[in-house]
Short mmCIF file of C-alpha atoms in Angstrom, two decimals:
data_model
loop_
_atom_site.label_atom_id
_atom_site.label_comp_id
_atom_site.label_asym_id
_atom_site.label_seq_id
_atom_site.Cartn_x
_atom_site.Cartn_y
_atom_site.Cartn_z
CA UNK T 1 189.23 120.51 100.03
CA UNK T 2 188.77 124.00 98.61
CA UNK T 3 191.14 124.41 95.66
CA UNK T 4 192.46 127.94 95.14
CA UNK T 5 194.28 129.61 92.24
CA UNK T 6 196.30 132.71 93.21
CA UNK T 7 196.72 135.39 90.53
CA UNK T 8 199.09 138.25 91.36
CA UNK T 9 201.97 139.75 89.39
CA UNK T 10 204.18 140.11 92.48
CA UNK T 11 206.06 136.92 93.36
CA UNK T 12 206.28 137.86 97.04
CA UNK T 13 202.53 138.45 97.20
CA UNK T 14 201.85 135.06 95.61
CA UNK T 15 204.22 133.35 98.02
CA UNK T 16 202.72 135.12 101.02
CA UNK T 17 199.15 134.26 100.07
CA UNK T 18 200.15 130.68 99.35
CA UNK T 19 201.84 130.38 102.74
CA UNK T 20 198.82 131.76 104.57
CA UNK T 21 196.41 129.42 102.83
CA UNK T 22 198.68 126.41 102.74
CA UNK T 23 198.48 125.84 106.49
CA UNK T 24 194.69 125.56 106.40
CA UNK T 25 193.48 121.95 106.68
CA UNK T 26 190.61 122.45 104.24
CA UNK T 27 192.30 124.65 101.61
CA UNK T 28 194.73 123.61 98.88
CA UNK T 29 196.67 126.04 96.68
CA UNK T 30 196.13 124.43 93.29
CA UNK T 31 198.32 126.86 91.36
CA UNK T 32 199.53 130.39 90.80
CA UNK T 33 199.48 132.89 87.93
CA UNK T 34 201.64 135.95 87.32
CA UNK T 35 199.23 137.83 85.03
CA UNK T 36 195.61 137.86 83.95
CA UNK T 37 196.13 135.82 80.80
CA UNK T 38 197.86 133.08 82.76
CA UNK T 39 195.05 133.20 85.32
CA UNK T 40 192.48 132.49 82.60
CA UNK T 41 194.56 129.60 81.23
CA UNK T 42 195.25 128.09 84.64
CA UNK T 43 191.64 128.45 85.76
CA UNK T 44 190.60 126.39 82.75
CA UNK T 45 193.34 123.81 83.26
CA UNK T 46 193.20 123.42 87.04
CA UNK T 47 189.48 124.02 87.59
CA UNK T 48 189.86 125.57 91.07
CA UNK T 49 186.94 126.40 93.33
CA UNK T 50 188.14 129.96 94.00
CA UNK T 51 190.44 132.36 92.16
CA UNK T 52 192.18 135.05 94.23
CA UNK T 53 192.49 137.79 91.61
CA UNK T 54 194.63 140.92 91.77
CA UNK T 55 193.22 143.78 89.68
CA UNK T 56 196.38 145.41 88.39
CA UNK T 57 198.38 142.88 86.38
CA UNK T 58 200.28 142.91 83.08
CA UNK T 59 199.25 141.25 79.79
CA UNK T 60 195.61 141.07 80.91
CA UNK T 61 194.22 142.94 83.90
CA UNK T 62 192.22 141.26 86.63
CA UNK T 63 188.92 142.71 85.44
CA UNK T 64 189.10 141.22 81.96
CA UNK T 65 190.52 138.00 83.37
CA UNK T 66 187.55 137.82 85.76
CA UNK T 67 185.12 138.42 82.90
CA UNK T 68 186.64 135.63 80.81
CA UNK T 69 186.78 133.16 83.67
CA UNK T 70 183.22 133.83 84.80
CA UNK T 71 181.90 133.49 81.25
CA UNK T 72 182.73 129.80 81.21
CA UNK T 73 180.47 126.95 82.29
CA UNK T 74 181.02 125.85 85.89
CA UNK T 75 183.27 128.84 86.46
CA UNK T 76 185.02 129.23 89.81
CA UNK T 77 184.18 132.09 92.13
CA UNK T 78 186.54 135.05 91.77
CA UNK T 79 187.60 136.83 94.94
CA UNK T 80 189.20 140.16 94.05
CA UNK T 81 192.26 141.38 95.94
CA UNK T 82 192.12 145.14 96.26
CA UNK T 83 193.72 148.09 98.00
CA UNK T 84 190.66 150.14 98.91
CA UNK T 85 192.41 153.52 98.87
CA UNK T 86 194.00 153.01 95.46
CA UNK T 87 192.01 150.79 93.10
CA UNK T 88 189.54 152.61 90.87
CA UNK T 89 188.33 149.55 89.01
CA UNK T 90 186.48 147.64 91.70
CA UNK T 91 183.02 148.50 90.35
CA UNK T 92 183.96 147.11 86.95
CA UNK T 93 185.27 143.98 88.66
CA UNK T 94 181.83 143.49 90.20
CA UNK T 95 180.19 143.89 86.84
CA UNK T 96 182.66 141.40 85.38
CA UNK T 97 181.38 138.76 87.79
CA UNK T 98 183.58 139.00 90.87
CA UNK T 99 182.00 137.27 93.84
CA UNK T 100 183.48 139.55 96.47
CA UNK T 101 186.41 141.61 97.65
CA UNK T 102 189.28 141.05 100.01
CA UNK T 103 191.50 143.89 101.14
CA UNK T 104 195.18 143.12 100.59
CA UNK T 105 196.06 143.91 104.18
CA UNK T 106 193.56 141.40 105.55
CA UNK T 107 194.97 139.14 108.30
CA UNK T 108 195.57 135.43 107.56
CA UNK T 109 192.46 134.27 109.39
CA UNK T 110 190.25 136.63 107.42
CA UNK T 111 191.80 135.47 104.14
CA UNK T 112 191.02 131.83 104.86
CA UNK T 113 187.50 132.63 106.03
CA UNK T 114 186.90 134.72 102.91
CA UNK T 115 187.89 131.78 100.71
CA UNK T 116 185.57 129.47 102.64
CA UNK T 117 182.73 131.96 102.42
CA UNK T 118 182.80 132.43 98.65
CA UNK T 119 183.47 128.74 98.07
CA UNK T 120 180.25 128.03 99.93
CA UNK T 121 178.37 130.24 97.47
CA UNK T 122 177.92 133.26 99.72
CA UNK T 123 178.77 135.78 97.05
CA UNK T 124 178.48 139.00 99.03
CA UNK T 125 181.58 138.56 101.14
CA UNK T 126 181.65 141.85 103.03
CA UNK T 127 178.56 144.01 102.49
CA UNK T 128 180.04 147.06 104.21
CA UNK T 129 183.21 146.97 102.08
CA UNK T 130 181.27 146.32 98.88
CA UNK T 131 178.89 149.21 99.58
CA UNK T 132 181.77 151.60 100.23
CA UNK T 133 183.51 150.56 97.05
CA UNK T 134 180.40 150.98 94.93
CA UNK T 135 179.51 154.30 96.56
CA UNK T 136 182.97 155.63 95.86
CA UNK T 137 183.22 154.65 92.21
CA UNK T 138 179.62 154.68 90.97
CA UNK T 139 178.82 158.37 90.68
CA UNK T 140 175.90 158.51 88.27
CA UNK T 141 173.52 155.53 88.28
CA UNK T 142 171.71 155.25 84.92
CA UNK T 143 168.35 154.70 86.62
CA UNK T 144 165.21 153.09 85.21
CA UNK T 145 165.12 150.17 82.84
CA UNK T 146 162.91 147.40 81.49
CA UNK T 147 164.30 144.89 83.96
CA UNK T 148 162.77 146.86 86.82
CA UNK T 149 159.37 146.80 85.15
CA UNK T 150 159.31 143.01 85.47
CA UNK T 151 159.64 143.20 89.25
CA UNK T 152 156.73 143.45 91.65
CA UNK T 153 156.65 146.25 94.21
CA UNK T 154 157.70 143.81 96.94
CA UNK T 155 160.57 142.49 94.83
CA UNK T 156 161.78 146.05 94.30
CA UNK T 157 161.67 146.63 98.04
CA UNK T 158 163.74 143.52 98.68
CA UNK T 159 166.21 144.51 95.96
CA UNK T 160 166.61 147.98 97.46
CA UNK T 161 167.42 146.47 100.84
CA UNK T 162 169.92 144.07 99.24
CA UNK T 163 171.54 147.08 97.59
CA UNK T 164 171.96 148.67 101.00
CA UNK T 165 173.94 145.64 102.09
CA UNK T 166 171.35 144.18 104.42
CA UNK T 167 171.17 140.48 105.20
CA UNK T 168 168.08 138.37 104.61
CA UNK T 169 167.36 138.44 108.34
CA UNK T 170 167.54 142.25 108.41
CA UNK T 171 165.31 142.53 105.34
CA UNK T 172 162.80 140.13 106.86
CA UNK T 173 162.64 142.23 110.01
CA UNK T 174 162.29 145.51 108.10
CA UNK T 175 159.52 144.21 105.83
CA UNK T 176 157.82 141.98 108.43
CA UNK T 177 158.42 138.85 106.37
CA UNK T 178 159.96 135.47 107.04
CA UNK T 179 163.52 134.85 105.88
CA UNK T 180 162.22 132.11 103.60
CA UNK T 181 159.92 134.62 101.90
CA UNK T 182 162.78 137.09 101.48
CA UNK T 183 164.89 134.35 99.86
CA UNK T 184 162.02 133.56 97.48
CA UNK T 185 161.63 137.21 96.48
CA UNK T 186 165.38 137.57 95.95
CA UNK T 187 165.48 134.42 93.84
CA UNK T 188 162.74 135.85 91.64
CA UNK T 189 164.61 139.14 91.33
CA UNK T 190 167.73 137.34 90.16
CA UNK T 191 165.76 135.31 87.63
CA UNK T 192 163.70 138.19 86.24
CA UNK T 193 166.65 140.57 85.98
CA UNK T 194 169.04 137.92 84.67
CA UNK T 195 171.49 138.41 87.54
CA UNK T 196 174.15 135.91 88.59
CA UNK T 197 174.14 136.37 92.33
CA UNK T 198 173.69 138.72 95.28
CA UNK T 199 176.70 140.84 94.31
CA UNK T 200 175.21 141.42 90.86
CA UNK T 201 171.95 142.39 92.58
CA UNK T 202 173.78 145.06 94.60
CA UNK T 203 175.28 146.51 91.42
CA UNK T 204 171.90 146.36 89.68
CA UNK T 205 170.20 148.20 92.54
CA UNK T 206 172.70 151.04 92.21
CA UNK T 207 172.53 151.10 88.42
CA UNK T 208 168.76 151.32 88.46
CA UNK T 209 168.78 154.13 91.02
CA UNK T 210 167.04 152.14 93.75
CA UNK T 211 170.00 152.94 96.00
CA UNK T 212 172.12 156.03 95.65
CA UNK T 213 175.74 156.51 96.75
CA UNK T 214 175.78 157.39 100.45
CA UNK T 215 172.24 156.19 101.08
CA UNK T 216 173.34 152.75 102.28
CA UNK T 217 174.84 154.23 105.45
CA UNK T 218 171.49 155.52 106.68
#
């Protein structure tokens, strides 16, 4: 069973999400939290596999709650609930360690599949959505950095493709490599740059200027 903690300050939203997930045979709603501080406490107490985290909450917002949860050993994956047209904090949520995004108007089937996806360790839930969010809110990438200097030319190429939201299969085809080789290069990128996962690699690629806002659509 995949155990889920739902964090949202609206009681109706919590109830709705719980109802949608509760009918799934492989998902259990382990608990609910009405604010970010409670989410941090409950995540520690209940030890869920996935936390559904709203961004805008009282006491402690979802970004700081995500950062605190992800800083712990054996931390659960955090799946951020966002309204794409309104939230202006999604980039910071990525940097805080969020494993992916789910739009609040997603249908029930997509919600359940999203939980299964991140629970399985596939951090980059929806590359197209993540790219659009980053492109909208990251306006001036810092560029450069010592971390890049530790990467080989091929590793930089792979990282740039990851930043554009491409899958391992697509990268392998573009660079005329096997998928296994792409996975090896990506693993080395994560290790050398001190990155948690594929989502962090996307953010890093933008921050270092390897991918610029708007470029990922080409």
